Coordinates of C-alpha atoms and ligand atoms in Angstrom, one line a residue:
X1 CA 154.2 82.0 54.2
X2 CA 153.6 85.7 54.9
X3 CA 155.6 86.8 51.8
X4 CA 153.3 84.8 49.6
X5 CA 150.2 86.6 50.9
X6 CA 148.8 89.3 48.7
X7 CA 148.5 92.9 49.9
X8 CA 146.4 95.9 48.8
X9 CA 148.3 98.2 46.4
X10 CA 147.3 101.3 48.4
X11 CA 145.1 102.5 51.2
X12 CA 142.6 103.7 48.6
X13 CA 142.4 100.1 47.3
X14 CA 141.6 98.8 50.7
X15 CA 139.0 101.5 51.5
X16 CA 137.2 101.2 48.1
X17 CA 137.1 97.4 48.2
X18 CA 135.8 97.4 51.8
X19 CA 133.2 100.0 50.8
X20 CA 132.4 97.7 47.9
X21 CA 131.8 94.9 50.3
X22 CA 129.6 97.0 52.5
X23 CA 127.5 98.7 49.8
X24 CA 125.4 95.9 48.4
X25 CA 121.8 94.6 48.3
X26 CA 121.7 95.5 51.9
X27 CA 121.8 99.2 51.0
X28 CA 119.8 99.3 47.8
X29 CA 117.3 96.5 48.3
X30 CA 117.0 95.7 52.0
X31 CA 117.5 99.1 53.6
X32 CA 114.7 100.9 51.8
X33 CA 112.2 98.1 52.4
X34 CA 113.0 97.7 56.1
X35 CA 112.9 101.4 56.5
X36 CA 109.5 101.3 54.8
X37 CA 108.3 98.6 57.2
X38 CA 109.5 100.4 60.3
X39 CA 108.0 103.8 59.6
X40 CA 110.5 105.8 57.6
X41 CA 112.4 108.7 59.3
X42 CA 112.4 107.4 62.8
X43 CA 114.0 104.2 61.7
X44 CA 116.6 106.3 59.8
X45 CA 117.4 108.3 62.8
X46 CA 118.0 105.2 65.0
X47 CA 119.9 103.5 62.3
X48 CA 122.3 106.5 61.8
X49 CA 122.8 106.7 65.6
X50 CA 123.6 103.0 65.9
X51 CA 125.8 102.7 62.8
X52 CA 128.0 105.6 63.8
X53 CA 128.5 104.5 67.4
X54 CA 128.0 100.8 68.3
X55 CA 128.9 99.5 64.9
X56 CA 132.3 101.2 65.0
X57 CA 133.5 98.7 67.6
X58 CA 133.0 95.3 65.8
X59 CA 134.0 96.8 62.4
X60 CA 137.2 98.2 63.8
X61 CA 137.8 94.9 65.7
X62 CA 137.3 92.6 62.8
X63 CA 139.6 94.6 60.5
X64 CA 142.2 95.0 63.2
X65 CA 142.3 91.3 64.0
X66 CA 142.9 90.6 60.3
X67 CA 145.6 93.3 60.1
X68 CA 147.3 92.1 63.3
X69 CA 147.4 88.4 62.4
X70 CA 147.8 88.7 58.6
X71 CA 145.9 85.4 58.3
X72 CA 142.6 84.2 56.9
X73 CA 139.8 83.5 59.5
X74 CA 140.8 80.1 60.8
X75 CA 144.4 81.0 61.0
X76 CA 143.6 84.3 62.7
X77 CA 141.6 82.7 65.5
X78 CA 144.2 80.0 65.8
X79 CA 146.9 82.6 66.1
X80 CA 145.1 84.1 69.1
X81 CA 144.7 80.6 70.6
X82 CA 144.6 77.1 69.0
X83 CA 141.4 76.4 70.9
X84 CA 139.5 79.1 68.9
X85 CA 140.3 77.5 65.6
X86 CA 136.9 75.9 65.2
X87 CA 135.1 79.2 66.1
X88 CA 137.1 80.7 63.3
X89 CA 135.9 78.1 60.9
X90 CA 132.3 79.2 61.5
X91 CA 133.2 82.4 59.4
X92 CA 133.9 80.8 56.0
X93 CA 130.9 78.4 56.6
X94 CA 128.7 81.4 57.1
X95 CA 130.1 82.9 53.9
X96 CA 129.2 79.9 51.9
X97 CA 125.6 79.9 53.3
X98 CA 125.2 83.6 52.8
X99 CA 126.4 83.3 49.2
X100 CA 123.7 80.7 48.6
X101 CA 120.9 83.1 49.2
X102 CA 122.5 86.4 48.3
X103 CA 123.4 85.1 44.8
X104 CA 119.9 84.1 44.1
X105 CA 118.9 87.7 44.3
X106 CA 121.9 88.4 42.1
X107 CA 120.3 86.1 39.6
X108 CA 117.0 87.9 39.8
X109 CA 118.8 91.1 39.0
X110 CA 120.4 89.7 35.9
X111 CA 116.9 88.7 34.7
X112 CA 115.5 92.2 35.3
X113 CA 118.5 93.7 33.5
X114 CA 117.6 91.6 30.5
X115 CA 113.9 92.4 30.8
X116 CA 114.4 96.1 31.2
X117 CA 113.8 96.9 27.5
X118 CA 110.6 94.9 27.3
X119 CA 109.3 95.5 30.8
X120 CA 106.4 97.8 29.7
X121 CA 104.9 94.7 28.0
X122 CA 104.3 93.2 31.5
X123 CA 100.7 93.9 32.7
X124 CA 100.9 92.5 36.3
X125 CA 104.3 93.0 37.9
X126 CA 103.5 91.1 41.1
X127 CA 102.4 88.1 39.1
X128 CA 105.4 88.4 36.8
X129 CA 107.8 88.3 39.8
X130 CA 106.1 85.4 41.5
X131 CA 105.9 83.4 38.3
X132 CA 109.5 84.1 37.5
X133 CA 110.9 83.0 40.9
X134 CA 108.8 79.9 40.8
X135 CA 110.2 78.9 37.4
X136 CA 112.4 75.8 37.9
X137 CA 115.0 76.6 35.2
X138 CA 115.8 80.3 34.6
X139 CA 116.4 81.5 38.1
X140 CA 118.8 78.5 38.7
X141 CA 120.7 79.3 35.6
X142 CA 121.0 83.0 36.5
X143 CA 122.0 82.3 40.1
X144 CA 124.8 80.1 38.8
X145 CA 125.7 82.8 36.3
X146 CA 125.9 85.4 39.1
X147 CA 128.0 83.0 41.2
X148 CA 130.3 82.4 38.3
X149 CA 130.9 86.1 37.7
X150 CA 131.8 86.6 41.4
X151 CA 134.0 83.6 41.5
X152 CA 135.7 84.7 38.3
X153 CA 136.9 88.0 39.9
X154 CA 137.9 86.2 43.1
X155 CA 139.9 83.6 41.2
X156 CA 141.9 86.4 39.4
X157 CA 143.3 87.4 42.8
X158 CA 143.3 90.3 45.2
X159 CA 144.9 92.8 42.9
X160 CA 143.9 91.8 39.4
X161 CA 140.4 90.6 40.4
X162 CA 139.0 92.1 43.6
X163 CA 140.8 95.5 43.5
X164 CA 140.4 95.9 39.7
X165 CA 136.6 95.1 39.8
X166 CA 135.9 97.5 42.7
X167 CA 137.9 100.3 41.2
X168 CA 135.6 100.2 38.1
X169 CA 132.3 99.2 39.7
X170 CA 132.2 101.5 42.7
X171 CA 132.6 104.8 40.7
X172 CA 130.1 103.4 38.2
X173 CA 127.7 102.6 41.0
X174 CA 128.0 106.1 42.4
X175 CA 127.4 107.8 39.0
X176 CA 124.3 105.7 38.3
X177 CA 122.9 106.3 41.8
X178 CA 123.3 110.0 41.6
X179 CA 121.7 110.1 38.1
X180 CA 118.7 108.1 39.4
X181 CA 118.4 110.3 42.5
X182 CA 118.2 113.4 40.2
X183 CA 115.5 111.6 38.1
X184 CA 113.5 110.7 41.2
X185 CA 113.7 114.1 42.8
X186 CA 112.3 115.7 39.6
X187 CA 109.1 113.6 39.7
X188 CA 105.9 115.3 40.8
X189 CA 105.3 115.2 44.6
X190 CA 108.8 114.0 45.2
X191 CA 108.8 116.0 48.4
X192 CA 106.3 113.6 50.0
X193 CA 108.9 110.9 49.7
X194 CA 111.5 113.1 51.3
X195 CA 109.1 114.0 54.1
X196 CA 108.6 110.3 54.7
X197 CA 112.3 109.8 54.9
X198 CA 113.2 112.8 57.0
X199 CA 110.2 113.8 59.2
X200 CA 110.2 111.4 62.2
X201 CA 107.1 110.0 63.7
X202 CA 108.1 109.3 67.3
X203 CA 105.1 107.1 68.0
X204 CA 106.7 104.4 65.8
X205 CA 109.8 104.1 68.1
X206 CA 109.9 100.7 69.7
X207 CA 112.5 98.1 70.8
X208 CA 111.7 95.8 67.8
X209 CA 112.5 98.6 65.4
X210 CA 115.7 99.5 67.2
X211 CA 116.9 95.9 67.0
X212 CA 115.9 95.7 63.3
X213 CA 118.0 98.9 62.7
X214 CA 121.0 97.3 64.5
X215 CA 120.7 94.1 62.5
X216 CA 120.5 96.0 59.3
X217 CA 123.6 98.1 60.3
X218 CA 125.6 95.0 61.0
X219 CA 124.5 93.3 57.8
X220 CA 125.2 96.3 55.6
X221 CA 128.7 96.7 57.1
X222 CA 129.4 93.1 56.3
X223 CA 130.4 92.4 59.9
X224 CA 130.5 88.8 61.1
X225 CA 131.5 86.4 58.4
X226 CA 135.2 87.0 58.1
X227 CA 135.1 89.0 54.9
X228 CA 136.4 92.1 56.7
X229 CA 138.9 90.1 58.7
X230 CA 140.3 88.7 55.4
X231 CA 140.3 92.2 53.8
X232 CA 142.0 93.5 56.9
X233 CA 144.7 90.9 56.6
X234 CA 145.7 92.3 53.2
X235 CA 146.7 95.7 54.8
X236 CA 150.4 96.2 54.6
X237 CA 151.2 99.5 56.3
X238 CA 150.9 99.9 60.0
X239 CA 148.7 102.9 60.2
X240 CA 145.7 103.5 62.4
X241 CA 142.4 102.1 61.1
X242 CA 140.2 104.7 62.7
X243 CA 139.9 107.1 59.7
X244 CA 139.3 104.2 57.3
X245 CA 136.6 102.7 59.5
X246 CA 134.8 106.0 59.7
X247 CA 135.2 106.5 55.9
X248 CA 133.6 103.1 55.4
X249 CA 130.7 103.8 57.8
X250 CA 130.1 107.2 56.3
X251 CA 130.2 106.0 52.7
X252 CA 128.0 103.1 53.4
X253 CA 125.4 105.3 55.1
X254 CA 125.5 107.9 52.2
X255 CA 124.9 105.1 49.7
X256 CA 121.9 103.8 51.8
X257 CA 120.5 107.3 52.1
X258 CA 120.8 108.0 48.4
X259 CA 119.1 104.7 47.7
X260 CA 116.2 105.8 49.9
X261 CA 116.2 109.2 48.2
X262 CA 116.1 107.4 44.9
X263 CA 113.3 105.1 45.8
X264 CA 110.8 106.9 48.2
X265 CA 110.1 110.0 46.1
X266 CA 109.3 107.8 43.1
X267 CA 107.1 105.5 45.3
X268 CA 105.1 108.5 46.7
X269 CA 105.0 110.2 43.3
X270 CA 103.1 107.2 41.9
X271 CA 101.0 106.8 45.1
X272 CA 102.4 103.3 45.8
X273 CA 103.0 101.7 49.2
X274 CA 106.4 102.3 50.8
X275 CA 106.0 99.2 53.0
X276 CA 105.6 96.5 50.4
X277 CA 108.6 94.6 51.7
X278 CA 111.1 92.6 49.6
X279 CA 109.0 93.2 46.5
X280 CA 109.7 97.0 46.7
X281 CA 112.5 96.7 44.2
X282 CA 111.2 93.9 42.0
X283 CA 107.6 94.7 41.8
X284 CA 106.9 98.4 42.8
X285 CA 109.8 99.9 41.0
X286 CA 109.4 98.1 37.7
X287 CA 105.7 99.3 37.8
X288 CA 106.9 102.8 38.2
X289 CA 109.5 102.5 35.5
X290 CA 106.8 101.4 33.1
X291 CA 105.1 104.8 33.7
X292 CA 107.9 107.3 33.5
X293 CA 109.4 108.7 30.3
X294 CA 112.5 106.7 29.1
X295 CA 111.4 104.1 31.7
X296 CA 113.2 101.2 29.9
X297 CA 116.5 103.1 30.1
X298 CA 115.9 104.0 33.7
X299 CA 115.0 100.5 34.6
X300 CA 118.2 99.2 32.9
X301 CA 120.3 101.8 34.8
X302 CA 118.7 100.8 38.1
X303 CA 119.3 97.1 37.7
X304 CA 122.8 97.7 36.5
X305 CA 123.3 99.7 39.7
X306 CA 121.9 96.9 41.8
X307 CA 124.1 94.4 39.9
X308 CA 127.3 96.4 40.6
X309 CA 126.4 96.6 44.3
X310 CA 125.6 92.9 44.6
X311 CA 128.8 92.0 42.7
X312 CA 131.3 93.9 44.8
X313 CA 129.6 92.5 48.0
X314 CA 129.4 89.0 46.4
X315 CA 133.1 89.1 45.6
X316 CA 133.9 89.8 49.3
X317 CA 131.5 87.0 50.5
X318 CA 133.5 84.5 48.4
X319 CA 136.9 85.9 49.3
X320 CA 136.7 84.8 53.0
X321 CA 136.2 81.1 52.3
X322 CA 138.6 81.3 49.3
X323 CA 141.4 82.6 51.5
X324 CA 140.7 79.9 54.0
X325 CA 140.9 77.1 51.4
X326 CA 144.0 78.5 49.8
X327 CA 146.0 79.1 53.0
X328 CA 144.8 76.2 55.1
X329 CA 145.1 73.5 52.4
X330 CA 147.9 75.2 50.4
X331 CA 146.0 75.0 47.1
X332 CA 145.8 77.5 44.3
X333 CA 143.1 80.2 44.1
X334 CA 141.7 78.6 41.0
X335 CA 141.3 75.2 42.7
X336 CA 139.8 76.9 45.8
X337 CA 137.3 78.8 43.5
X338 CA 136.3 75.6 41.7
X339 CA 135.6 73.9 45.1
X340 CA 133.6 77.0 46.2
X341 CA 131.7 77.1 43.0
X342 CA 130.5 73.5 43.5
X343 CA 129.9 74.0 47.2
X344 CA 127.8 77.2 46.9
X345 CA 125.8 75.7 44.0
X346 CA 124.9 72.7 46.2
X347 CA 123.1 75.1 48.6
X348 CA 122.0 77.8 46.1
X349 CA 120.2 75.5 43.7
X350 CA 117.8 74.0 46.2
X351 CA 117.3 77.4 47.7
X352 CA 116.4 78.8 44.3
X353 CA 114.0 76.0 43.8
X354 CA 112.4 76.6 47.2
X355 CA 110.1 79.3 45.6
X356 CA 108.7 76.7 43.2
X357 CA 109.1 72.9 43.0
X358 CA 110.6 72.7 46.5
X359 CA 108.2 75.1 48.1
X360 CA 106.7 72.3 50.3
X361 CA 110.1 71.3 51.6
X362 CA 110.4 73.1 55.0
X363 CA 113.2 73.3 57.5
X364 CA 111.8 74.5 60.9
X365 CA 108.7 75.6 59.0
X366 CA 110.7 77.8 56.6
X367 CA 111.5 77.4 52.9
X368 CA 115.1 76.7 52.2
X369 CA 115.7 80.3 51.1
X370 CA 114.1 81.8 54.2
X371 CA 115.9 79.3 56.4
X372 CA 119.3 80.2 55.0
X373 CA 118.5 83.9 55.3
X374 CA 117.3 83.4 58.9
X375 CA 120.2 81.1 59.9
X376 CA 122.9 83.5 58.6
X377 CA 121.4 86.9 59.2
X378 CA 119.8 86.2 62.6
X379 CA 122.1 83.7 64.1
X380 CA 125.5 83.1 62.5
X381 CA 126.5 86.7 61.7
X382 CA 125.7 87.9 65.2
X383 CA 127.2 84.8 66.8
X384 CA 130.5 85.2 64.8
X385 CA 130.7 88.9 65.8
X386 CA 129.9 88.0 69.4
X387 CA 132.7 85.4 69.6
X388 CA 135.2 87.8 68.0
X389 CA 134.3 90.7 70.4
X390 CA 134.5 88.4 73.4
X391 CA 137.8 86.9 72.3
X392 CA 139.4 90.3 71.6
X393 CA 137.9 92.0 74.7
X394 CA 138.3 89.3 77.3
X395 CA 140.9 86.8 76.1
X396 CA 143.3 89.0 74.0
X397 CA 142.5 91.9 76.3
X398 CA 142.8 94.2 73.3
X399 CA 143.2 97.8 74.6
X400 CA 141.6 100.6 72.6
X401 CA 144.2 103.0 73.8
X402 CA 146.9 101.0 71.9
X403 CA 145.1 101.2 68.6
X404 CA 143.1 104.4 68.8
X405 CA 144.6 107.8 69.5
X406 CA 141.5 109.6 70.6
X407 CA 141.1 108.8 74.3
X408 CA 137.3 109.0 74.4
X409 CA 136.9 106.8 71.4
X410 CA 139.4 104.4 72.8
X411 CA 137.5 104.1 76.0
X412 CA 134.2 103.7 74.1
X413 CA 135.9 100.9 72.1
X414 CA 137.0 99.1 75.3
X415 CA 133.5 99.3 76.9
X416 CA 131.8 98.5 73.6
X417 CA 134.0 95.4 72.9
X418 CA 133.5 93.9 76.4
X419 CA 129.9 94.9 77.2
X420 CA 127.8 97.0 74.9
X421 CA 128.2 95.0 71.6
X422 CA 127.9 91.5 73.2
X423 CA 124.7 92.6 75.1
X424 CA 123.3 94.1 71.9
X425 CA 124.1 91.0 69.9
X426 CA 122.5 88.7 72.4
X427 CA 119.3 90.8 72.3
X428 CA 119.5 90.7 68.5
X429 CA 119.7 86.9 68.4
X430 CA 116.9 86.6 70.9
X431 CA 114.7 88.9 68.8
X432 CA 115.7 86.9 65.7
X433 CA 114.6 83.6 67.4
X434 CA 111.2 84.9 68.3
Ligands
PFF501 N1 127.1 94.2 53.2 C1 126.5 93.5 52.1 C2 125.2 94.3 51.7 O1 124.9 95.3 52.4 O2 124.5 93.8 50.8 C3 126.1 92.1 52.5 C4 127.3 91.3 53.0 C5 128.5 91.2 52.3 C6 127.1 90.7 54.3 C7 129.5 90.6 52.8 C8 128.2 90.1 54.8 C9 129.4 90.0 54.1 F1 130.4 89.4 54.6

């Protein structure tokens, strides 16, 4: 069975695809708006502290368990002990549910790419966005289109699909991002945006913000739904993962920082609000694009950037469940992808419609879209990570000193796995429930 499993062609392929999974809407859409809501620089400081310390532990753990067992999620948990099999199954289920709401935003992005060259004809961007997402037809079609594109690359396989897409899309993403950062920094009063990002206001420090930063850090690193475990299982050589893990954390943080440097100077330059929430990218930015020279082209570049980021993450979201279906049921990738396409659509279409025709249909007082976001980001992702840390730390008794050369880091890993990360995750879930 093991010989039939695909492997990354090189360490570079593994790192770039894992960075591709990490860098997504979480960095370019979610990070700036959450940072805007929690007061800018102070949020950034806390975020960097958490992502470089606590997050190392579950990230390393998930990749390591994949590399160790060389199995998809259910098989990996089962290899540790058959009684954990069902906990493993929660991972691909989380993947399907995350895909359902993540791909809706992917569909919105496709619409904005198409609209880029005519966006200056729009008079009220807030109204345009609201009316668009309420439309019963186009958002559904574009969500399905985005899903199809992700599934297409996944179906082509680990080397020809996932690796190949990431090797093209990630450098393209970096080039566009740097270009847009330069444009933004050259706008009048750009320094006000930089000040907002880098000059901390300590009065805004509070526990809610710290937990929000932690939740954002976990989400952006793609921890907790088996995507990383699956990617880890495709590693062939038996080298330490520490350097790769830090490369992934560093790159992901640089992408998020650059996204902030691209967005905030522009927002301040046009005297807009940095805390406008999820609409920052779909309402505030298009408004700005309509007012800058070559705005159509810049808008196009920006939404292509967002598309590349969403696509490389989307591919990783699908890969976890796809590997589970192919390996557990011994079916081809194509068959697994067709099943996933249907399954994700079943959740994604009602969620897309929950902004319009299904807006009165509530689950626990939330629209279908908000419920899926809440269930996956606040409960399932932390829960999966909690289970895996507890299993590794307490059942498998994974010893940091066996996998990490640096003694201090190894000790931190051991304490983190058994105590710090589980406690942090429980706090995160409690906060999410309130
Ligand atoms: N890390 C992705 C982002 O920042 O957009 C989101 C994500 C991808 C979460 C894959 C979880 C996952 F397994």
